[in-house]
Tab-separated table of N, CA, C and O in Angstrom:
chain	number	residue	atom	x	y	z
P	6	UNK	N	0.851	-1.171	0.000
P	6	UNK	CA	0.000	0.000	0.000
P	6	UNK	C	0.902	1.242	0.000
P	6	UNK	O	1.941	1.419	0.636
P	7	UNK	N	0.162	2.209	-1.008
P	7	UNK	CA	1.356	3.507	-1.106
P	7	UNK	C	0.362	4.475	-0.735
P	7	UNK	O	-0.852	4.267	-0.734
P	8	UNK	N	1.138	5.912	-0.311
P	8	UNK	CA	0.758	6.496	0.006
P	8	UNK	C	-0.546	7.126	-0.281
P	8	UNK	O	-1.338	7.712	0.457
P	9	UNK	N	-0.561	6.906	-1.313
P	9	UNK	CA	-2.312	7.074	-2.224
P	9	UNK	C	-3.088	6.168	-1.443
P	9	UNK	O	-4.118	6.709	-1.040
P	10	UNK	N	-2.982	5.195	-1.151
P	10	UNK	CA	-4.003	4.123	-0.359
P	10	UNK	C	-4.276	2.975	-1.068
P	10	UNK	O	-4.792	1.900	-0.761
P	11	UNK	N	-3.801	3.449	-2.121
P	11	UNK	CA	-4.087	1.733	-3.639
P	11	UNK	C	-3.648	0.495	-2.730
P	11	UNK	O	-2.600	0.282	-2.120
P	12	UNK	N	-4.602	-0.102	-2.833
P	12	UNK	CA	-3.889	-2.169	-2.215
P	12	UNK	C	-4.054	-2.182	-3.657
P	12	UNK	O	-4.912	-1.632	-4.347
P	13	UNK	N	-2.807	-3.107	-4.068
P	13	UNK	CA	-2.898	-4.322	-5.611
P	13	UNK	C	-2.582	-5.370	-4.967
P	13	UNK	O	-1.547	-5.446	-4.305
P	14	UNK	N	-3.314	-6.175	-5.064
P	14	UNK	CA	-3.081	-7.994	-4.623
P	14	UNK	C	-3.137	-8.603	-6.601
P	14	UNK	O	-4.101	-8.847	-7.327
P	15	UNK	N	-1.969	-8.639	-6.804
P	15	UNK	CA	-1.689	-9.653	-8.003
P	15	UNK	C	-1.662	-11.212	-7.954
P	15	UNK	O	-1.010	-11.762	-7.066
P	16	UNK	N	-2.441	-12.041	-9.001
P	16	UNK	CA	-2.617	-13.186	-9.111
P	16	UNK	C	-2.227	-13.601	-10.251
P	16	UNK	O	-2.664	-12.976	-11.217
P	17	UNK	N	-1.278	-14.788	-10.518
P	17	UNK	CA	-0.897	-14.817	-11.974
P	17	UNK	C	-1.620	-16.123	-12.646
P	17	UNK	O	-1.691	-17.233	-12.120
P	18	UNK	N	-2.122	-15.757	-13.880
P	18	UNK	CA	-2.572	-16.793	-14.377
P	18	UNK	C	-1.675	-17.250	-15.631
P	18	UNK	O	-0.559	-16.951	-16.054
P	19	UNK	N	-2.901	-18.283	-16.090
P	19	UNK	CA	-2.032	-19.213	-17.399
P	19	UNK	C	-1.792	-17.949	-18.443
P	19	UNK	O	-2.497	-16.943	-18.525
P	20	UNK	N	-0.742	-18.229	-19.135
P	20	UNK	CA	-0.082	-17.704	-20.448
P	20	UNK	C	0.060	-16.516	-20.607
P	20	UNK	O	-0.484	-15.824	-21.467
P	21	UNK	N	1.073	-16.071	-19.495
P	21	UNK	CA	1.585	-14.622	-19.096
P	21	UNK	C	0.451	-13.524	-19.230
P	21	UNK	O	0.480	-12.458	-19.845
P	22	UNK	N	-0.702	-14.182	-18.363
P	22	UNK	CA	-1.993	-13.258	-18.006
P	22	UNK	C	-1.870	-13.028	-16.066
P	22	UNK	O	-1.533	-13.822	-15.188
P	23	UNK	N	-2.295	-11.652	-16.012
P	23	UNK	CA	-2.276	-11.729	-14.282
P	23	UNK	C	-3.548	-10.844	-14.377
P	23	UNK	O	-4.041	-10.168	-15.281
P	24	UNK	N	-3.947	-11.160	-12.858
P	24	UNK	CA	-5.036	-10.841	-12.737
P	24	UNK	C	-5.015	-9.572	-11.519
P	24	UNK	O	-4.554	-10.020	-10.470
P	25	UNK	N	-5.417	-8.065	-11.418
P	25	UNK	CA	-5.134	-7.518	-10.268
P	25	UNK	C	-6.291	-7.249	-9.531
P	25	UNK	O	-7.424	-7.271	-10.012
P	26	UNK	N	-6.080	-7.054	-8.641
P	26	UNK	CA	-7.696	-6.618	-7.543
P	26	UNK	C	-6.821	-5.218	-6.957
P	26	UNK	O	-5.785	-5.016	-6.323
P	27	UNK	N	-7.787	-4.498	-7.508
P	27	UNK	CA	-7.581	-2.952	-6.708
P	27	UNK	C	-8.340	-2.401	-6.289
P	27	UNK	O	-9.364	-2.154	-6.925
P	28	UNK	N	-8.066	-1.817	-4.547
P	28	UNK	CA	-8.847	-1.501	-3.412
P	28	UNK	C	-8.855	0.283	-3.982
P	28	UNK	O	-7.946	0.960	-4.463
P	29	UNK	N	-9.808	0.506	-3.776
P	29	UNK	CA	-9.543	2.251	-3.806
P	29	UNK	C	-9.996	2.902	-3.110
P	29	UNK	O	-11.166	3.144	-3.409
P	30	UNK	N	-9.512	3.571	-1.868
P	30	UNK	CA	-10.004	4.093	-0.353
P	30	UNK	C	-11.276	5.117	-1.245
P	30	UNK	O	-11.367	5.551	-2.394
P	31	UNK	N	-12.136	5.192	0.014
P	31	UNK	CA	-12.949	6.099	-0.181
P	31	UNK	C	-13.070	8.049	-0.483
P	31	UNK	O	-13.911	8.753	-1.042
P	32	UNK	N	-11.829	8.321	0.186
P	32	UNK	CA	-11.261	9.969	-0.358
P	32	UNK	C	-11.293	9.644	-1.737
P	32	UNK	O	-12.037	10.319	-2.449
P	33	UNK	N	-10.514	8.587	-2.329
P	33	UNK	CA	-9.923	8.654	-3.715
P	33	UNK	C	-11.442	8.831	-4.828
P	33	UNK	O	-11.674	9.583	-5.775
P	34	UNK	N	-12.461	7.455	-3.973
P	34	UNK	CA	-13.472	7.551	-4.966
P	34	UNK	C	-14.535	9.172	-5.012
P	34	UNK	O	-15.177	9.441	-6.027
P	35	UNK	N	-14.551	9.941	-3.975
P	35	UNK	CA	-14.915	10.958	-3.480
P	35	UNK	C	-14.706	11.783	-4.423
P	35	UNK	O	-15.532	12.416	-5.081
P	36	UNK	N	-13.300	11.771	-4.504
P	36	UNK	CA	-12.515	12.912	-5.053
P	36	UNK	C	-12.374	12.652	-6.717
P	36	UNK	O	-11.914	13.536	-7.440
P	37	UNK	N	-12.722	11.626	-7.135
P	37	UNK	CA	-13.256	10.968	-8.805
P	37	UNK	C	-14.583	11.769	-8.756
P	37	UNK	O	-14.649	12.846	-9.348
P	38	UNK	N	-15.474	11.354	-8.178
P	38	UNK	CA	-16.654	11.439	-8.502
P	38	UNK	C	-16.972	13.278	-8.628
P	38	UNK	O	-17.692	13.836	-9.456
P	39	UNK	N	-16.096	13.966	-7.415
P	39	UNK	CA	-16.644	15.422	-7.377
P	39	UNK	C	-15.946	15.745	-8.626
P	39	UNK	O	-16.473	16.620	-9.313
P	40	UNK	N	-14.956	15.256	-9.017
P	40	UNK	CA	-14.124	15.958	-10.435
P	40	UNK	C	-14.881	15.302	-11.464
P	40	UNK	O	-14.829	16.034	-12.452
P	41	UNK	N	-15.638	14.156	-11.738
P	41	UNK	CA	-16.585	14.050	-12.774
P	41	UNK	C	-17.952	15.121	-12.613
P	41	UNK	O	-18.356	15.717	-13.612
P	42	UNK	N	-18.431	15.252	-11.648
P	42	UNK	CA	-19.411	15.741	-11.533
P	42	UNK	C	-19.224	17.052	-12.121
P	42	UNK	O	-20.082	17.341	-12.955
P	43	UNK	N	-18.024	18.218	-11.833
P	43	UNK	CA	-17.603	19.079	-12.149
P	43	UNK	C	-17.373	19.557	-13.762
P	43	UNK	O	-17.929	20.493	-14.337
P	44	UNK	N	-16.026	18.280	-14.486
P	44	UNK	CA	-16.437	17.899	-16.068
P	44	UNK	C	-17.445	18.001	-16.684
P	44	UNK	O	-17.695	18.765	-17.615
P	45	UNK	N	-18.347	16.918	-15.998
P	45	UNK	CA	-19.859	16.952	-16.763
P	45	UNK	C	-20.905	18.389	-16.766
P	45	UNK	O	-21.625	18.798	-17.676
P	46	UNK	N	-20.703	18.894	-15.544
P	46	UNK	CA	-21.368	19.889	-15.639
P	46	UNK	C	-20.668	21.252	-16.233
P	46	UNK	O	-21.324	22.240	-16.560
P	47	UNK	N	-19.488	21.175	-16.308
P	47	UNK	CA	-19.288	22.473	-16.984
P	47	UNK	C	-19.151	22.400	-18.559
P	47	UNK	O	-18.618	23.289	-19.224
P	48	UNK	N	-19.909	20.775	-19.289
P	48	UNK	CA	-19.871	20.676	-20.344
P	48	UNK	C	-21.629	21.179	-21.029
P	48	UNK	O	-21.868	21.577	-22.170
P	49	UNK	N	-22.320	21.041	-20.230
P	49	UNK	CA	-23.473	21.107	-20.191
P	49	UNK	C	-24.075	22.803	-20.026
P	49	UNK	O	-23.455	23.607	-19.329
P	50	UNK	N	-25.439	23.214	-20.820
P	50	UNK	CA	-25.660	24.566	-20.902
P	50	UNK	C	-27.081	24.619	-20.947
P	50	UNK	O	-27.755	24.400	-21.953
P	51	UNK	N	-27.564	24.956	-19.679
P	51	UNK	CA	-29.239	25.254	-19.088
P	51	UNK	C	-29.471	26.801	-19.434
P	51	UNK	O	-28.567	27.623	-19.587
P	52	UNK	N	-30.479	26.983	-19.505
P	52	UNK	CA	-30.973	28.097	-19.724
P	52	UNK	C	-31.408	28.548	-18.016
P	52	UNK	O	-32.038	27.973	-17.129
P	53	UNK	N	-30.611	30.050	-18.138
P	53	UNK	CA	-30.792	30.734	-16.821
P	53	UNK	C	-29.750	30.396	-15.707
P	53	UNK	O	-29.879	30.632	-14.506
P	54	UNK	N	-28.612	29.754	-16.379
P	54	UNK	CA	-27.306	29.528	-15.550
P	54	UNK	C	-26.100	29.895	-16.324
P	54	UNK	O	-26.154	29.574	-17.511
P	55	UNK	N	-25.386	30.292	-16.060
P	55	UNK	CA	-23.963	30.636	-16.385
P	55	UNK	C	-22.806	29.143	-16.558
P	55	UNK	O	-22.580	28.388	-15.613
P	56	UNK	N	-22.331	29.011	-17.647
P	56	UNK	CA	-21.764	28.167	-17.958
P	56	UNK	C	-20.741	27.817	-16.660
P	56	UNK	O	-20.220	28.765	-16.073
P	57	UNK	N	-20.457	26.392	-16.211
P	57	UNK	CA	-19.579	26.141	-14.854
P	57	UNK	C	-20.007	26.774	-13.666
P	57	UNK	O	-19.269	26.987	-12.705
P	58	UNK	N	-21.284	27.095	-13.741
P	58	UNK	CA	-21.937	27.694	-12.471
P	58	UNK	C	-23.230	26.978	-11.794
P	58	UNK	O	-23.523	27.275	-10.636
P	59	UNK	N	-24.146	25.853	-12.661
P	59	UNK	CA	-24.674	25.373	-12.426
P	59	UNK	C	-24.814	24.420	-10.895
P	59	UNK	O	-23.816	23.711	-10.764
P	60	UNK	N	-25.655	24.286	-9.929
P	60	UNK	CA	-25.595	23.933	-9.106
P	60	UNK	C	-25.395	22.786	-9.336
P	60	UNK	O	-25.657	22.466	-10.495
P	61	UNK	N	-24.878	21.689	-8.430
P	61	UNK	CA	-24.609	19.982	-8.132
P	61	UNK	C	-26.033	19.309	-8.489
P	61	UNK	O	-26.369	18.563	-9.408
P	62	UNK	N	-26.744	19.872	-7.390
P	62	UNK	CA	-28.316	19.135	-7.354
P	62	UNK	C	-28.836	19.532	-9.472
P	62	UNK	O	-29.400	18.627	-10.086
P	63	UNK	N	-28.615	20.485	-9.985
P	63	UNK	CA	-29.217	20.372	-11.285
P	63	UNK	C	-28.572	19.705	-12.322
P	63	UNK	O	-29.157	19.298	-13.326
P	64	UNK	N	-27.388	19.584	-12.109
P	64	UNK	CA	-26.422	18.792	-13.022
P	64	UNK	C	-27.401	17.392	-12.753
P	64	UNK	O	-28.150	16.842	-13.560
P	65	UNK	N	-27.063	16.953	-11.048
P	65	UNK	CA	-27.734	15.618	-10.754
P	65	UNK	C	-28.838	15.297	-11.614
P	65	UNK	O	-28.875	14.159	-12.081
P	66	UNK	N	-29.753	16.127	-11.900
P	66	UNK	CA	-30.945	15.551	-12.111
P	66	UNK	C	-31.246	15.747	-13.463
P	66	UNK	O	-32.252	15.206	-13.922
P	67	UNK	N	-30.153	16.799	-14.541
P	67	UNK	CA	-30.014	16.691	-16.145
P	67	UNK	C	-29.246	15.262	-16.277
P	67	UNK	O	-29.848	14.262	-16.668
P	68	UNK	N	-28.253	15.250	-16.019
P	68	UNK	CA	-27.685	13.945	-16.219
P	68	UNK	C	-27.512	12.693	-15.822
P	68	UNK	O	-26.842	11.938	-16.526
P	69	UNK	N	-28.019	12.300	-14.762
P	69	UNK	CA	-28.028	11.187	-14.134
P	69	UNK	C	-26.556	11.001	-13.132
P	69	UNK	O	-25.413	11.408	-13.340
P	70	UNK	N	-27.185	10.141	-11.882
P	70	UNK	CA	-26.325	9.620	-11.082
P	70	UNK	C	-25.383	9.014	-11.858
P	70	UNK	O	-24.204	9.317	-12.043
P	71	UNK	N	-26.446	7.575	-12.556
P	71	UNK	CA	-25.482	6.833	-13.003
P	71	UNK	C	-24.526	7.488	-13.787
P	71	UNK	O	-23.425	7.334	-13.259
P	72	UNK	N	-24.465	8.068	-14.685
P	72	UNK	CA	-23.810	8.506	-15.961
P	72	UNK	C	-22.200	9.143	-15.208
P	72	UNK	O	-20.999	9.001	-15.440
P	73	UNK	N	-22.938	9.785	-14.351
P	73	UNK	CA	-21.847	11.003	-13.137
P	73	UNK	C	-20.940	9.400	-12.747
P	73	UNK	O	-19.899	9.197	-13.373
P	74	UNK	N	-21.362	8.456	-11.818
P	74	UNK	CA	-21.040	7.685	-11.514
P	74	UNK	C	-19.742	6.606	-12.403
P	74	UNK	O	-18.677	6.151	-11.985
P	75	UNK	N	-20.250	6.519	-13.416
P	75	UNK	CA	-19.980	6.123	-15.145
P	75	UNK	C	-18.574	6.208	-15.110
P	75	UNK	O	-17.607	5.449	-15.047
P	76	UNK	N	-18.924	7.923	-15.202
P	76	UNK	CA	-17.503	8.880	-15.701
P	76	UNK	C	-16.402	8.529	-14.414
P	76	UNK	O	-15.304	8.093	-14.760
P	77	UNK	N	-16.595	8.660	-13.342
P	77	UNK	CA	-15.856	8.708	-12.013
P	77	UNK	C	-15.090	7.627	-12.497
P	77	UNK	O	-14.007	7.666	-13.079
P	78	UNK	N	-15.965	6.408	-12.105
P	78	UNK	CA	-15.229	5.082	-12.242
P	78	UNK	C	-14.261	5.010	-13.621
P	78	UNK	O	-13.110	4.596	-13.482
P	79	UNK	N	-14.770	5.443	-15.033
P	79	UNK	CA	-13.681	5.271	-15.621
P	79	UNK	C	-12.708	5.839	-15.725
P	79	UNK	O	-11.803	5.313	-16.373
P	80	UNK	N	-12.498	7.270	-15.064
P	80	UNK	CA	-11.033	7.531	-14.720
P	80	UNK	C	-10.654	7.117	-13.641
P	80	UNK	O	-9.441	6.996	-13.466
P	81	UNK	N	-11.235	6.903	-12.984
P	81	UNK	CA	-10.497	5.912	-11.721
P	81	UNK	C	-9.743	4.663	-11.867
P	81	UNK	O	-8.713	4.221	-11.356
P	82	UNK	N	-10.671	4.195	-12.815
P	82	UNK	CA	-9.754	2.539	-13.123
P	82	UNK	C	-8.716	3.127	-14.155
P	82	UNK	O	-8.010	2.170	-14.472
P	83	UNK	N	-8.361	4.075	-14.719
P	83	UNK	CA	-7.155	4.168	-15.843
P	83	UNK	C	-6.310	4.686	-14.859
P	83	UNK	O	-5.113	4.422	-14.972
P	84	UNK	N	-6.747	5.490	-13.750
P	84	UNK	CA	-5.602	6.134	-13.066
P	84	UNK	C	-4.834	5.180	-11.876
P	84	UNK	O	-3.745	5.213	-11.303
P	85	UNK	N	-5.828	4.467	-11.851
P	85	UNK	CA	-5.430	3.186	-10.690
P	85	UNK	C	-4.644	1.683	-11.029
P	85	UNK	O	-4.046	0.912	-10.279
P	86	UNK	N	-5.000	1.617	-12.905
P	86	UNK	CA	-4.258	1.014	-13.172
P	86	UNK	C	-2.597	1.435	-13.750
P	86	UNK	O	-1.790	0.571	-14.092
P	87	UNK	N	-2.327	2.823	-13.767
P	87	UNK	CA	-1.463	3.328	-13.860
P	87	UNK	C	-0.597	3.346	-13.234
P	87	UNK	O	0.581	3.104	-13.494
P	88	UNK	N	-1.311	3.771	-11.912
P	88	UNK	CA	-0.299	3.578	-10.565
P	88	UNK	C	0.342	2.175	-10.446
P	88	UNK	O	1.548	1.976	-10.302
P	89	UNK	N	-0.890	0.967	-10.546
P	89	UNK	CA	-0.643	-0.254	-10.103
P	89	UNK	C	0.743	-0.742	-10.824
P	89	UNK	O	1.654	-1.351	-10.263
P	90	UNK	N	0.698	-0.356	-12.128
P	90	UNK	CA	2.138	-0.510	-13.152
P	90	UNK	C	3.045	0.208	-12.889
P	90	UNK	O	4.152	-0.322	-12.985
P	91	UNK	N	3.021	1.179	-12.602
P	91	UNK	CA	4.539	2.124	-11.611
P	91	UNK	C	4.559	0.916	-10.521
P	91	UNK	O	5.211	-0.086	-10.814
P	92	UNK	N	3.816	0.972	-9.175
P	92	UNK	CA	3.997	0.460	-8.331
P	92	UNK	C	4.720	-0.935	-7.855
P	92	UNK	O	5.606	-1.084	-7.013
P	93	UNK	N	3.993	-1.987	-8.737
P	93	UNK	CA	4.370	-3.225	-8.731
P	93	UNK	C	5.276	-3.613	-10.096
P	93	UNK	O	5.445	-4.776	-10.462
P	94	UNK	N	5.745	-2.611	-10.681
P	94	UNK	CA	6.933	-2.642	-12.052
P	94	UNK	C	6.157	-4.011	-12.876
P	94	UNK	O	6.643	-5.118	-13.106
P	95	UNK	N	5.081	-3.596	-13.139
P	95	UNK	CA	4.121	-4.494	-13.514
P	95	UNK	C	4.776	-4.351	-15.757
P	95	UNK	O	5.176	-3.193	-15.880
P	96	UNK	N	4.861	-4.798	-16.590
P	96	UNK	CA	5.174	-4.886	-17.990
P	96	UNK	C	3.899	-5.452	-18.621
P	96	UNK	O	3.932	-6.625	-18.991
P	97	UNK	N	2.670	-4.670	-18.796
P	97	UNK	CA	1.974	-5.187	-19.455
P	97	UNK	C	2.292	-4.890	-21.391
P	97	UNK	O	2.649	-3.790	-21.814
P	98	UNK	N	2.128	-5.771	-22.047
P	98	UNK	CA	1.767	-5.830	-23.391
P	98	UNK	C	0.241	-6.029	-24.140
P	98	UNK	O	0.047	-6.431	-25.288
P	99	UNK	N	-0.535	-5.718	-23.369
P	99	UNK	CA	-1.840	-5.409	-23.500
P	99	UNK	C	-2.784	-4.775	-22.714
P	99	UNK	O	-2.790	-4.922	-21.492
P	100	UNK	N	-3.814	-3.885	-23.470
P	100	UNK	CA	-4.803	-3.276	-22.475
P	100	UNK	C	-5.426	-4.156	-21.370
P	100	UNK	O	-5.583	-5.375	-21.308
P	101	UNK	N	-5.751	-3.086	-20.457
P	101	UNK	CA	-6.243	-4.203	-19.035
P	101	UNK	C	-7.878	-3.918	-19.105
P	101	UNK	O	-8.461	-2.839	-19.205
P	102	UNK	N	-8.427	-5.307	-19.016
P	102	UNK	CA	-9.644	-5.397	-19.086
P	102	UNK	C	-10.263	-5.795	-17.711
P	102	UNK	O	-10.011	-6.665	-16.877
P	103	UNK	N	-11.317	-4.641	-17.841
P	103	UNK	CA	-12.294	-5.067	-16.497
P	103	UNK	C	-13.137	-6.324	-16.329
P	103	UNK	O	-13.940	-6.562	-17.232
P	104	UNK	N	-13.063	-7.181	-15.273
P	104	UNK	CA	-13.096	-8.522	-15.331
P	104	UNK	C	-14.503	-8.553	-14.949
P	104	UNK	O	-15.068	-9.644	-15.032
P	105	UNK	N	-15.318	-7.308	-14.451
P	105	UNK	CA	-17.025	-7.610	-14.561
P	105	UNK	C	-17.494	-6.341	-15.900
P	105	UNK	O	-16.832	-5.802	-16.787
P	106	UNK	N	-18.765	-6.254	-15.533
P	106	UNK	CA	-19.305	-5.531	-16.971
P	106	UNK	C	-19.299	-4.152	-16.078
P	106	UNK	O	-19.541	-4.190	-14.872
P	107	UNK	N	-19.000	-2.921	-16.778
P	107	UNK	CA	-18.809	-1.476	-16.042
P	107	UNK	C	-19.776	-1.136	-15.604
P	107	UNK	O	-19.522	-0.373	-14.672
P	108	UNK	N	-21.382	-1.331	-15.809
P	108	UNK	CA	-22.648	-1.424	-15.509
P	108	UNK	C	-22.729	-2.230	-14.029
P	108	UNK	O	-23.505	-1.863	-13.147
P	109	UNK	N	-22.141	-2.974	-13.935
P	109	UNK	CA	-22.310	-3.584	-12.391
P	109	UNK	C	-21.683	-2.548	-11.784
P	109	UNK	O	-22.448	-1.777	-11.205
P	110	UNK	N	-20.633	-2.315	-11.740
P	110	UNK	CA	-19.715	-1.553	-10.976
P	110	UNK	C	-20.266	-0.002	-10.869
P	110	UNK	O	-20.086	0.809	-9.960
P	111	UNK	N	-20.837	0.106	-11.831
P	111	UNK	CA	-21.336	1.218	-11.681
P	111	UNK	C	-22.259	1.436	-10.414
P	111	UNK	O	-22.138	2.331	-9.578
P	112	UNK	N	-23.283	0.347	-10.453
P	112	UNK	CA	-24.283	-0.113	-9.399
P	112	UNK	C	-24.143	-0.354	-8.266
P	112	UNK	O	-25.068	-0.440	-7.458
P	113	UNK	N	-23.180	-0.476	-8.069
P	113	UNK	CA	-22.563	-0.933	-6.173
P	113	UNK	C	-21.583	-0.033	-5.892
P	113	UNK	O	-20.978	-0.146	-4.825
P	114	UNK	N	-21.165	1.332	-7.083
P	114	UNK	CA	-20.388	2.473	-6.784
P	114	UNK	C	-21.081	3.110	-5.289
P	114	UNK	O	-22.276	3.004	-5.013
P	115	UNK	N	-20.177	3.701	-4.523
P	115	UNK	CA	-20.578	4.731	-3.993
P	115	UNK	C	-19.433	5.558	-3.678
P	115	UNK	O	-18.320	5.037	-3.610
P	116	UNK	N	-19.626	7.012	-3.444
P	116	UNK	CA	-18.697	8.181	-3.671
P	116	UNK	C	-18.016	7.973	-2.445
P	116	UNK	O	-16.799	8.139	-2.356
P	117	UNK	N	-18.802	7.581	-1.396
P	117	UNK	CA	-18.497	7.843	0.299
P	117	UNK	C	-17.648	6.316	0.539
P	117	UNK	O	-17.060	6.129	1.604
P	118	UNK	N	-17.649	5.521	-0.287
P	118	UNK	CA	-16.983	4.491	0.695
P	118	UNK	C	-16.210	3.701	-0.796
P	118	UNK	O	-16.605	3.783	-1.959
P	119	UNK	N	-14.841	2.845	-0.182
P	119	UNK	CA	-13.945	1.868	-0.944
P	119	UNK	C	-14.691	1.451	-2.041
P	119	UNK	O	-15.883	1.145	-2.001
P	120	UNK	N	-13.838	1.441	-3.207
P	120	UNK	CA	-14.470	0.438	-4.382
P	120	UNK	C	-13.188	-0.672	-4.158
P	120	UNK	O	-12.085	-0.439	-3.664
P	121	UNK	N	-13.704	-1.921	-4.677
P	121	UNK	CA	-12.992	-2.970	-5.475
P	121	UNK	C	-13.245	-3.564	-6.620
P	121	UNK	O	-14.301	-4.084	-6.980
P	122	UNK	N	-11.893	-3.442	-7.381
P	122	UNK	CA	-12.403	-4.071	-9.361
P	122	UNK	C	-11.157	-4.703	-9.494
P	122	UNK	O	-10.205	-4.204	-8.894
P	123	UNK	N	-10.967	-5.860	-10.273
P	123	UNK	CA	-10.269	-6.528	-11.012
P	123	UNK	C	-10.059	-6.623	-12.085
P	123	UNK	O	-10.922	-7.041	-12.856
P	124	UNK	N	-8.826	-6.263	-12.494
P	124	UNK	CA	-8.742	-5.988	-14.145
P	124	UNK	C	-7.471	-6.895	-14.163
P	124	UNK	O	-6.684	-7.152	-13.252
P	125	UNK	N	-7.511	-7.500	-16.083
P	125	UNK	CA	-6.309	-8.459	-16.475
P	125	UNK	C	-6.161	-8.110	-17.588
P	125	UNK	O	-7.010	-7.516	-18.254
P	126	UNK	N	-4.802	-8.503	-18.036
P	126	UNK	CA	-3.967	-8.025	-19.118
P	126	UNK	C	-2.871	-9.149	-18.878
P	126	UNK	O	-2.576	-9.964	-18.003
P	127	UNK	N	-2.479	-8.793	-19.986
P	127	UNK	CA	-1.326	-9.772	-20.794
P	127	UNK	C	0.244	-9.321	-20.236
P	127	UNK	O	0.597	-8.153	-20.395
P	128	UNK	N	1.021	-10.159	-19.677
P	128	UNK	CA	2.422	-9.047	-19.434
P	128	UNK	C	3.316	-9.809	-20.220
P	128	UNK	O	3.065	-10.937	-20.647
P	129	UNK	N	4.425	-9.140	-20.417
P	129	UNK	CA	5.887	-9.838	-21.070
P	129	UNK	C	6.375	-10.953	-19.940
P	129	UNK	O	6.765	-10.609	-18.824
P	130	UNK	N	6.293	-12.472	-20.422
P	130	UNK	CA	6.892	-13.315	-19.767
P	130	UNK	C	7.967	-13.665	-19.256
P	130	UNK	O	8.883	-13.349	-20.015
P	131	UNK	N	8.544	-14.460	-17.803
P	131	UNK	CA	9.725	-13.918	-17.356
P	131	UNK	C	11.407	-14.181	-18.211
P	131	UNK	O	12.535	-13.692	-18.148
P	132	UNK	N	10.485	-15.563	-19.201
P	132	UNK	CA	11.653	-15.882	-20.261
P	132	UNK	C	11.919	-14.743	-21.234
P	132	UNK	O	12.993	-14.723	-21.835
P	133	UNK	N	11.119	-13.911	-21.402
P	133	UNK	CA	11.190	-12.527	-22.374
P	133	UNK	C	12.050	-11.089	-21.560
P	133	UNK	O	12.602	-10.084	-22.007
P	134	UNK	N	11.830	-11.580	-20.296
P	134	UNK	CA	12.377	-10.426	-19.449
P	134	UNK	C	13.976	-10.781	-19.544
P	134	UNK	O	14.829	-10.080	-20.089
P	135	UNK	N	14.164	-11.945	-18.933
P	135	UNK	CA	15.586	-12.445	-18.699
P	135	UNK	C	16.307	-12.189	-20.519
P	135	UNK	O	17.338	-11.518	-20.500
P	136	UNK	N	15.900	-12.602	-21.795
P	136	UNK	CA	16.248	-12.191	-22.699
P	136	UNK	C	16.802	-10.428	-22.943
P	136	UNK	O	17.630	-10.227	-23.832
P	137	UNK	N	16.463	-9.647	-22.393
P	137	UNK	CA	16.575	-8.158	-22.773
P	137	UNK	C	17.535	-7.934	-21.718
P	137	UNK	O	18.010	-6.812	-21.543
C-alpha cells in the first residue's frame, strides 16, 4: 500500500496473463466522482445559468447519477491502473480489461466508501524479461 491508499493484490494466471484486484479508499473515490461531476457539468448549458456555475443538485438531475457515476469510475480505473504498473513494475503488453461488466460496478459504486475491481492483461513473460 502507497501512500495514495491503492492495495494491488496480483494473481498470476495461465499464459503470461495476471489478474489484479484494486482496493480504492474512499477519499480517492470521493474525489473521482466530485471531479466528474464538475467535467460533466461544466460541459453542459441550461438556460438561466452561467456556464460552470450550475448547481450539483441540477447537473444531478439533467444527467443522471449513473452517468456522473460512469464517468468517475472510468477515470479511476485508468488512473489506478497506472499507478498499479509504476507500483508493482508491472510490464503489461496489452490493455487491461475489467473482469465484470462497467454497468455492475457502476451499481454498487458509492462516492463515500472503498471500491474494489479486477482488471487483467497480458504481461511480457519472465523468459522474455531475462532475454533483454
Amino acid at each position: 500500500m502507497t501512500k495514495s491508499g491503492l492495495k494491488v493484490k496480483i494473481n498470476e494466471l495461465p499464459d503470461n496473463h495476471i489478474s489484479i484486484e484494486l482496493e480504492v479508499p474512499a477519499a480517492r473515490c470521493k474525489s473521482s466522482y466530485d471531479a466528474a461531476l464538475s467535467r460533466l457539468g461544466s460541459a453542459i448549458r441550461l438556460p438561466g445559468f452561467r456556464p460552470g456555475k450550475i448547481p450539483k443538485q441540477v447537473i444531478i438531475q439533467q444527467i443522471g447519477i449513473a452517468r456522473i457515476k460512469a464517468a468517475a469510475l472510468e477515470k479511476l480505473i485508468d488512473m489506478t491502473w497506472k499507478e498499479a504498473i509504476v507500483q508493482e513494475s508491472i510490464e503489461p503488453i496489452s490493455e487491461a480489461q475489467l473482469k465484470e461488466e462497467l454497468q455492475t460496478l457502476v451499481d454498487r459504486f458509492s462516492p463515500d466508501k472503498s471500491v474494489t475491481f479486477t482488471l487483467e492483461a497480458e504481461v511480457v513473460s519472465a523468459s522474455k524479461q531475462e532475454e533483454e
